[in-house]
Amino acid sequence: MAGLSLIVPIEAHEKRPETLVKALATKPGIDLEIIVVPASVEIATREDLASLASIDPRVRIAIPPTAALSPLSLWSHGIDAAKSDWLSVVRPDDIFEPEALTVAEFVKGKLGSVDSIGWNALQINPTAEPGKASSVAIPTKYDIAELNKTEMLKAFYLWEGSTNVPKMPFGLFHAIISRELAETIAGSIRAADREHGLAQWEWAARTVLMGEKFAFCSRPLSVLNTKPFETPAQPLIRSDFPFHAGLGLTAGIAEIQFSVFAEMGALWTGSQENFIRATIFDCMFETDPRAFNDKCNAYYRALQKWEGGAHASLFKPQFAGERPLDKRRGLHGNLLMIDRHIAGARNAQEFYNIIRNFLVPIGLICGGQAV
């Protein structure tokens, strides 16, 4: 049985995963399987996918029996096809440190058992122009610590310290989860008949609720290309809750939280002030005045319906427009600020290929030798 299954779902608009597979192939001794899950037979028969096994024999193509209805069903099929003790999901144009498996095994030996392992997953805007992009903050710390579940529940479900999204490094996307918990969560999603586009947050919500032990590695182990939130054409809308992904990302996460609680027969109310602050952030991230006003109006209408409109008066977003870029360089506390386009890096994969040369080696973090 392979130690880690890296699931790479591919939808019609996704780029080819050749660069990702080549990067993973640089560590042939890692007990890794790469599960490529195309959303349709048409994608599966593309020549570039068929040739992936020639790059790395650990690649397997797992074709769903029917066209995937959503990213959630695509991820679930990848879990069904995987054979590993540990699982993770990345997109084909992201980058992933194959030695993350070493971290997982080290944590398991240290804690006895662990349900999910998270880390500082860096984010790169692939469309940013040189000279018109913020610096990237690289954590200089590399400790691995167990995090308290209660604090994680507060951070996620009570939106403590959040921006427009809760602080949550655990789940399946750019994190590692145990097979046992992954199968439990996948079963709960199927039983609830959930089909939507916010798979990352659906898995995060259930991971922190159903898992017991969580560990966090300060060293970055992956980088992802950021994508602007796209309002789904058919968001999940509940008759008993006014927030949904059609309003914005914050509202979509709130719908997930409400629904997960409803499955348990409980009522999610969030922390009203924290959640409304998150909706304000979601609006203020809009840099176009018309888009800002439209989103504010939609959120305000939903807040008037939520708990009788008792908290709508707290919703007071102000248009901020384009925010100034943070172009600091050098060491600032525990963060190393570097140029987003260092050495000409255009995307997540090129960026990590450069910065991994001055990140602390995984072997040293886990008590072994530098690799």
PDB file of C-alpha atoms in Angstrom, residues 144-364:
ATOM      1  CA  ILE A 144       5.544  20.920  13.967  1.00  0.00           C
ATOM      2  CA  ALA A 145       2.939  21.189  16.705  1.00  0.00           C
ATOM      3  CA  GLU A 146      -0.365  19.616  17.697  1.00  0.00           C
ATOM      4  CA  LEU A 147      -3.224  22.114  17.576  1.00  0.00           C
ATOM      5  CA  ASN A 148      -6.152  22.126  19.963  1.00  0.00           C
ATOM      6  CA  LYS A 149      -9.427  20.962  18.405  1.00  0.00           C
ATOM      7  CA  THR A 150     -11.537  23.375  20.447  1.00  0.00           C
ATOM      8  CA  GLU A 151      -9.502  26.314  19.181  1.00  0.00           C
ATOM      9  CA  MET A 152      -9.847  25.027  15.614  1.00  0.00           C
ATOM     10  CA  LEU A 153     -13.628  24.758  16.008  1.00  0.00           C
ATOM     11  CA  LYS A 154     -13.759  28.348  17.255  1.00  0.00           C
ATOM     12  CA  ALA A 155     -11.595  29.556  14.386  1.00  0.00           C
ATOM     13  CA  PHE A 156     -13.763  27.843  11.791  1.00  0.00           C
ATOM     14  CA  TYR A 157     -17.330  27.863  13.063  1.00  0.00           C
ATOM     15  CA  LEU A 158     -17.138  31.065  15.125  1.00  0.00           C
ATOM     16  CA  TRP A 159     -14.967  32.891  12.559  1.00  0.00           C
ATOM     17  CA  GLU A 160     -12.455  33.978  15.193  1.00  0.00           C
ATOM     18  CA  GLY A 161      -9.658  36.052  13.675  1.00  0.00           C
ATOM     19  CA  SER A 162     -10.949  35.499  10.133  1.00  0.00           C
ATOM     20  CA  THR A 163     -10.901  37.680   7.076  1.00  0.00           C
ATOM     21  CA  ASN A 164     -13.625  36.764   4.584  1.00  0.00           C
ATOM     22  CA  VAL A 165     -12.832  33.077   5.158  1.00  0.00           C
ATOM     23  CA  PRO A 166     -12.174  31.215   8.414  1.00  0.00           C
ATOM     24  CA  LYS A 167      -8.655  30.234   9.413  1.00  0.00           C
ATOM     25  CA  MET A 168      -8.513  26.531   8.628  1.00  0.00           C
ATOM     26  CA  PRO A 169      -5.403  24.712   7.317  1.00  0.00           C
ATOM     27  CA  PHE A 170      -6.909  21.237   7.681  1.00  0.00           C
ATOM     28  CA  GLY A 171      -8.952  19.078   5.338  1.00  0.00           C
ATOM     29  CA  LEU A 172      -8.162  17.431   2.025  1.00  0.00           C
ATOM     30  CA  PHE A 173      -7.113  20.376  -0.161  1.00  0.00           C
ATOM     31  CA  HIS A 174      -3.421  21.269   0.314  1.00  0.00           C
ATOM     32  CA  ALA A 175      -3.413  19.290   3.543  1.00  0.00           C
ATOM     33  CA  ILE A 176      -3.091  15.625   4.470  1.00  0.00           C
ATOM     34  CA  ILE A 177      -5.887  13.531   5.936  1.00  0.00           C
ATOM     35  CA  SER A 178      -5.952   9.971   7.210  1.00  0.00           C
ATOM     36  CA  ARG A 179      -7.702   7.355   5.078  1.00  0.00           C
ATOM     37  CA  GLU A 180     -10.086   6.438   7.904  1.00  0.00           C
ATOM     38  CA  LEU A 181     -11.314  10.000   8.352  1.00  0.00           C
ATOM     39  CA  ALA A 182     -11.416  10.613   4.579  1.00  0.00           C
ATOM     40  CA  GLU A 183     -13.722   7.647   4.045  1.00  0.00           C
ATOM     41  CA  THR A 184     -15.950   8.763   6.919  1.00  0.00           C
ATOM     42  CA  ILE A 185     -16.248  12.293   5.523  1.00  0.00           C
ATOM     43  CA  ALA A 186     -16.828  11.109   1.957  1.00  0.00           C
ATOM     44  CA  GLY A 187     -19.634   8.872   3.232  1.00  0.00           C
ATOM     45  CA  SER A 188     -21.236  11.753   5.141  1.00  0.00           C
ATOM     46  CA  ILE A 189     -21.146  13.981   2.046  1.00  0.00           C
ATOM     47  CA  ARG A 190     -22.782  11.279  -0.059  1.00  0.00           C
ATOM     48  CA  ALA A 191     -25.436  10.656   2.589  1.00  0.00           C
ATOM     49  CA  ALA A 192     -26.224  14.380   2.699  1.00  0.00           C
ATOM     50  CA  ASP A 193     -26.405  14.448  -1.111  1.00  0.00           C
ATOM     51  CA  ARG A 194     -24.157  17.485  -1.346  1.00  0.00           C
ATOM     52  CA  GLU A 195     -23.151  18.676  -4.834  1.00  0.00           C
ATOM     53  CA  HIS A 196     -21.491  22.078  -5.152  1.00  0.00           C
ATOM     54  CA  GLY A 197     -18.270  23.837  -6.088  1.00  0.00           C
ATOM     55  CA  LEU A 198     -16.826  24.683  -2.641  1.00  0.00           C
ATOM     56  CA  ALA A 199     -15.233  21.290  -2.042  1.00  0.00           C
ATOM     57  CA  GLN A 200     -12.291  22.734  -0.089  1.00  0.00           C
ATOM     58  CA  TRP A 201     -14.591  24.254   2.523  1.00  0.00           C
ATOM     59  CA  GLU A 202     -16.999  21.323   2.711  1.00  0.00           C
ATOM     60  CA  TRP A 203     -14.053  19.086   3.576  1.00  0.00           C
ATOM     61  CA  ALA A 204     -12.583  21.601   6.017  1.00  0.00           C
ATOM     62  CA  ALA A 205     -15.915  21.890   7.848  1.00  0.00           C
ATOM     63  CA  ARG A 206     -16.219  18.135   8.295  1.00  0.00           C
ATOM     64  CA  THR A 207     -12.539  17.496   9.015  1.00  0.00           C
ATOM     65  CA  VAL A 208     -12.379  19.805  12.005  1.00  0.00           C
ATOM     66  CA  LEU A 209     -15.716  18.487  13.296  1.00  0.00           C
ATOM     67  CA  MET A 210     -15.116  14.741  12.812  1.00  0.00           C
ATOM     68  CA  GLY A 211     -11.377  14.581  13.416  1.00  0.00           C
ATOM     69  CA  GLU A 212      -9.719  14.516  16.830  1.00  0.00           C
ATOM     70  CA  LYS A 213      -5.974  15.122  16.406  1.00  0.00           C
ATOM     71  CA  PHE A 214      -4.496  17.857  14.227  1.00  0.00           C
ATOM     72  CA  ALA A 215      -0.880  18.794  13.596  1.00  0.00           C
ATOM     73  CA  PHE A 216       0.512  21.874  11.865  1.00  0.00           C
ATOM     74  CA  CYS A 217       3.862  22.298  10.136  1.00  0.00           C
ATOM     75  CA  SER A 218       5.049  25.899   9.886  1.00  0.00           C
ATOM     76  CA  ARG A 219       7.213  25.170   6.839  1.00  0.00           C
ATOM     77  CA  PRO A 220       5.375  25.570   3.507  1.00  0.00           C
ATOM     78  CA  LEU A 221       4.793  22.198   1.821  1.00  0.00           C
ATOM     79  CA  SER A 222       2.814  23.388  -1.201  1.00  0.00           C
ATOM     80  CA  VAL A 223       1.967  26.405  -3.313  1.00  0.00           C
ATOM     81  CA  LEU A 224      -1.276  27.033  -5.180  1.00  0.00           C
ATOM     82  CA  ASN A 225      -2.266  29.381  -7.947  1.00  0.00           C
ATOM     83  CA  THR A 226      -5.031  31.577  -6.596  1.00  0.00           C
ATOM     84  CA  LYS A 227      -8.241  31.892  -8.544  1.00  0.00           C
ATOM     85  CA  PRO A 228     -10.886  34.597  -8.090  1.00  0.00           C
ATOM     86  CA  PHE A 229     -14.090  33.270  -6.591  1.00  0.00           C
ATOM     87  CA  GLU A 230     -16.647  32.535  -9.267  1.00  0.00           C
ATOM     88  CA  THR A 231     -20.311  32.728  -8.325  1.00  0.00           C
ATOM     89  CA  PRO A 232     -21.809  29.334  -9.185  1.00  0.00           C
ATOM     90  CA  ALA A 233     -24.539  29.199 -11.780  1.00  0.00           C
ATOM     91  CA  GLN A 234     -26.702  27.066  -9.463  1.00  0.00           C
ATOM     92  CA  PRO A 235     -25.657  27.589  -5.828  1.00  0.00           C
ATOM     93  CA  LEU A 236     -27.120  25.433  -3.094  1.00  0.00           C
ATOM     94  CA  ILE A 237     -29.919  27.502  -1.574  1.00  0.00           C
ATOM     95  CA  ARG A 238     -31.732  26.419   1.590  1.00  0.00           C
ATOM     96  CA  SER A 239     -35.258  27.516   2.376  1.00  0.00           C
ATOM     97  CA  ASP A 240     -34.337  27.897   6.063  1.00  0.00           C
ATOM     98  CA  PHE A 241     -31.106  29.903   5.695  1.00  0.00           C
ATOM     99  CA  PRO A 242     -30.591  33.107   3.678  1.00  0.00           C
ATOM    100  CA  PHE A 243     -26.869  32.787   2.891  1.00  0.00           C
ATOM    101  CA  HIS A 244     -25.448  30.864  -0.057  1.00  0.00           C
ATOM    102  CA  ALA A 245     -22.538  30.928  -2.521  1.00  0.00           C
ATOM    103  CA  GLY A 246     -24.547  33.039  -4.942  1.00  0.00           C
ATOM    104  CA  LEU A 247     -23.892  35.993  -2.618  1.00  0.00           C
ATOM    105  CA  GLY A 248     -20.176  35.411  -2.185  1.00  0.00           C
ATOM    106  CA  LEU A 249     -17.551  33.061  -0.772  1.00  0.00           C
ATOM    107  CA  THR A 250     -18.250  33.974   2.860  1.00  0.00           C
ATOM    108  CA  ALA A 251     -21.948  33.216   2.442  1.00  0.00           C
ATOM    109  CA  GLY A 252     -21.138  29.923   0.693  1.00  0.00           C
ATOM    110  CA  ILE A 253     -19.007  28.791   3.642  1.00  0.00           C
ATOM    111  CA  ALA A 254     -21.765  29.808   6.056  1.00  0.00           C
ATOM    112  CA  GLU A 255     -24.236  27.626   4.108  1.00  0.00           C
ATOM    113  CA  ILE A 256     -21.861  24.681   4.530  1.00  0.00           C
ATOM    114  CA  GLN A 257     -21.541  25.327   8.259  1.00  0.00           C
ATOM    115  CA  PHE A 258     -25.310  25.629   8.699  1.00  0.00           C
ATOM    116  CA  SER A 259     -25.933  22.431   6.719  1.00  0.00           C
ATOM    117  CA  VAL A 260     -23.349  20.380   8.610  1.00  0.00           C
ATOM    118  CA  PHE A 261     -24.949  21.419  11.896  1.00  0.00           C
ATOM    119  CA  ALA A 262     -28.408  20.667  10.515  1.00  0.00           C
ATOM    120  CA  GLU A 263     -27.303  17.097   9.741  1.00  0.00           C
ATOM    121  CA  MET A 264     -26.580  16.695  13.471  1.00  0.00           C
ATOM    122  CA  GLY A 265     -29.927  18.204  14.456  1.00  0.00           C
ATOM    123  CA  ALA A 266     -28.210  21.338  15.755  1.00  0.00           C
ATOM    124  CA  LEU A 267     -28.630  25.010  14.864  1.00  0.00           C
ATOM    125  CA  TRP A 268     -25.654  27.005  13.595  1.00  0.00           C
ATOM    126  CA  THR A 269     -25.767  30.662  14.539  1.00  0.00           C
ATOM    127  CA  GLY A 270     -22.075  31.418  14.148  1.00  0.00           C
ATOM    128  CA  SER A 271     -20.682  34.266  16.179  1.00  0.00           C
ATOM    129  CA  GLN A 272     -22.827  37.065  14.825  1.00  0.00           C
ATOM    130  CA  GLU A 273     -20.289  39.888  15.079  1.00  0.00           C
ATOM    131  CA  ASN A 274     -17.418  37.765  13.725  1.00  0.00           C
ATOM    132  CA  PHE A 275     -19.464  36.447  10.829  1.00  0.00           C
ATOM    133  CA  ILE A 276     -20.775  39.885   9.863  1.00  0.00           C
ATOM    134  CA  ARG A 277     -17.198  41.187   9.957  1.00  0.00           C
ATOM    135  CA  ALA A 278     -16.306  38.421   7.490  1.00  0.00           C
ATOM    136  CA  THR A 279     -19.159  39.457   5.168  1.00  0.00           C
ATOM    137  CA  ILE A 280     -17.854  43.030   5.309  1.00  0.00           C
ATOM    138  CA  PHE A 281     -14.415  41.798   4.279  1.00  0.00           C
ATOM    139  CA  ASP A 282     -15.992  39.838   1.437  1.00  0.00           C
ATOM    140  CA  CYS A 283     -17.597  43.023   0.137  1.00  0.00           C
ATOM    141  CA  MET A 284     -14.544  45.220   0.647  1.00  0.00           C
ATOM    142  CA  PHE A 285     -12.366  42.871  -1.410  1.00  0.00           C
ATOM    143  CA  GLU A 286     -14.377  44.014  -4.435  1.00  0.00           C
ATOM    144  CA  THR A 287     -12.410  46.715  -6.258  1.00  0.00           C
ATOM    145  CA  ASP A 288     -15.109  47.666  -8.765  1.00  0.00           C
ATOM    146  CA  PRO A 289     -17.696  50.102  -7.318  1.00  0.00           C
ATOM    147  CA  ARG A 290     -20.665  48.449  -9.051  1.00  0.00           C
ATOM    148  CA  ALA A 291     -19.636  44.945  -7.967  1.00  0.00           C
ATOM    149  CA  PHE A 292     -19.121  46.270  -4.426  1.00  0.00           C
ATOM    150  CA  ASN A 293     -22.587  47.831  -4.287  1.00  0.00           C
ATOM    151  CA  ASP A 294     -24.271  44.749  -5.756  1.00  0.00           C
ATOM    152  CA  LYS A 295     -22.599  42.455  -3.243  1.00  0.00           C
ATOM    153  CA  CYS A 296     -23.363  44.774  -0.311  1.00  0.00           C
ATOM    154  CA  ASN A 297     -27.041  44.934  -1.262  1.00  0.00           C
ATOM    155  CA  ALA A 298     -27.264  41.146  -1.613  1.00  0.00           C
ATOM    156  CA  TYR A 299     -25.636  40.566   1.780  1.00  0.00           C
ATOM    157  CA  TYR A 300     -27.797  43.185   3.456  1.00  0.00           C
ATOM    158  CA  ARG A 301     -30.989  41.577   2.153  1.00  0.00           C
ATOM    159  CA  ALA A 302     -29.808  38.224   3.521  1.00  0.00           C
ATOM    160  CA  LEU A 303     -28.897  39.773   6.888  1.00  0.00           C
ATOM    161  CA  GLN A 304     -32.387  41.256   7.155  1.00  0.00           C
ATOM    162  CA  LYS A 305     -33.787  37.725   6.862  1.00  0.00           C
ATOM    163  CA  TRP A 306     -31.268  36.157   9.286  1.00  0.00           C
ATOM    164  CA  GLU A 307     -32.537  35.896  12.859  1.00  0.00           C
ATOM    165  CA  GLY A 308     -35.203  38.491  12.168  1.00  0.00           C
ATOM    166  CA  GLY A 309     -32.695  41.086  10.982  1.00  0.00           C
ATOM    167  CA  ALA A 310     -31.374  41.529  14.530  1.00  0.00           C
ATOM    168  CA  HIS A 311     -27.775  41.989  13.383  1.00  0.00           C
ATOM    169  CA  ALA A 312     -28.193  43.805  10.070  1.00  0.00           C
ATOM    170  CA  SER A 313     -27.259  47.142  11.677  1.00  0.00           C
ATOM    171  CA  LEU A 314     -23.713  45.818  12.236  1.00  0.00           C
ATOM    172  CA  PHE A 315     -23.177  45.522   8.479  1.00  0.00           C
ATOM    173  CA  LYS A 316     -21.395  48.738   7.439  1.00  0.00           C
ATOM    174  CA  PRO A 317     -18.884  48.036   4.658  1.00  0.00           C
ATOM    175  CA  GLN A 318     -17.008  50.904   3.034  1.00  0.00           C
ATOM    176  CA  PHE A 319     -15.617  50.849  -0.481  1.00  0.00           C
ATOM    177  CA  ALA A 320     -11.817  50.686  -0.343  1.00  0.00           C
ATOM    178  CA  GLY A 321     -10.945  50.284  -4.016  1.00  0.00           C
ATOM    179  CA  GLU A 322      -7.500  49.026  -4.964  1.00  0.00           C
ATOM    180  CA  ARG A 323      -5.375  48.394  -1.884  1.00  0.00           C
ATOM    181  CA  PRO A 324      -1.714  49.437  -1.730  1.00  0.00           C
ATOM    182  CA  LEU A 325       0.745  46.650  -2.467  1.00  0.00           C
ATOM    183  CA  ASP A 326       2.969  45.325   0.291  1.00  0.00           C
ATOM    184  CA  LYS A 327       6.402  45.415  -1.334  1.00  0.00           C
ATOM    185  CA  ARG A 328       8.539  44.911   1.735  1.00  0.00           C
ATOM    186  CA  ARG A 329      11.665  42.812   1.366  1.00  0.00           C
ATOM    187  CA  GLY A 330      13.820  40.963   3.844  1.00  0.00           C
ATOM    188  CA  LEU A 331      13.155  39.601   7.317  1.00  0.00           C
ATOM    189  CA  HIS A 332      10.193  40.961   9.266  1.00  0.00           C
ATOM    190  CA  GLY A 333       9.704  39.044  12.498  1.00  0.00           C
ATOM    191  CA  ASN A 334       9.208  35.377  11.595  1.00  0.00           C
ATOM    192  CA  LEU A 335       8.474  36.171   7.951  1.00  0.00           C
ATOM    193  CA  LEU A 336      10.858  36.522   5.034  1.00  0.00           C
ATOM    194  CA  MET A 337       9.340  38.913   2.487  1.00  0.00           C
ATOM    195  CA  ILE A 338      10.458  38.154  -1.052  1.00  0.00           C
ATOM    196  CA  ASP A 339       9.606  39.290  -4.556  1.00  0.00           C
ATOM    197  CA  ARG A 340       6.547  37.516  -5.941  1.00  0.00           C
ATOM    198  CA  HIS A 341       8.420  37.190  -9.266  1.00  0.00           C
ATOM    199  CA  ILE A 342      11.731  36.116  -7.769  1.00  0.00           C
ATOM    200  CA  ALA A 343      14.098  34.868 -10.499  1.00  0.00           C
ATOM    201  CA  GLY A 344      11.310  35.347 -13.036  1.00  0.00           C
ATOM    202  CA  ALA A 345       8.843  32.919 -11.390  1.00  0.00           C
ATOM    203  CA  ARG A 346       5.518  33.179 -13.186  1.00  0.00           C
ATOM    204  CA  ASN A 347       3.343  30.671 -11.320  1.00  0.00           C
ATOM    205  CA  ALA A 348       3.138  28.468  -8.229  1.00  0.00           C
ATOM    206  CA  GLN A 349       5.263  25.689  -9.663  1.00  0.00           C
ATOM    207  CA  GLU A 350       8.105  27.950 -10.757  1.00  0.00           C
ATOM    208  CA  PHE A 351       7.922  29.886  -7.476  1.00  0.00           C
ATOM    209  CA  TYR A 352       8.288  26.788  -5.294  1.00  0.00           C
ATOM    210  CA  ASN A 353      11.078  25.415  -7.470  1.00  0.00           C
ATOM    211  CA  ILE A 354      13.067  28.509  -6.495  1.00  0.00           C
ATOM    212  CA  ILE A 355      12.197  28.991  -2.846  1.00  0.00           C
ATOM    213  CA  ARG A 356      12.592  25.335  -1.858  1.00  0.00           C
ATOM    214  CA  ASN A 357      16.348  25.889  -2.237  1.00  0.00           C
ATOM    215  CA  PHE A 358      16.362  28.030   0.882  1.00  0.00           C
ATOM    216  CA  LEU A 359      13.604  26.337   2.886  1.00  0.00           C
ATOM    217  CA  VAL A 360      14.683  24.094   5.751  1.00  0.00           C
ATOM    218  CA  PRO A 361      15.081  20.486   4.470  1.00  0.00           C
ATOM    219  CA  ILE A 362      12.300  18.114   5.551  1.00  0.00           C
ATOM    220  CA  GLY A 363      14.848  15.610   6.833  1.00  0.00           C
ATOM    221  CA  LEU A 364      16.169  18.101   9.368  1.00  0.00           C
TER     222      LEU A 364
END
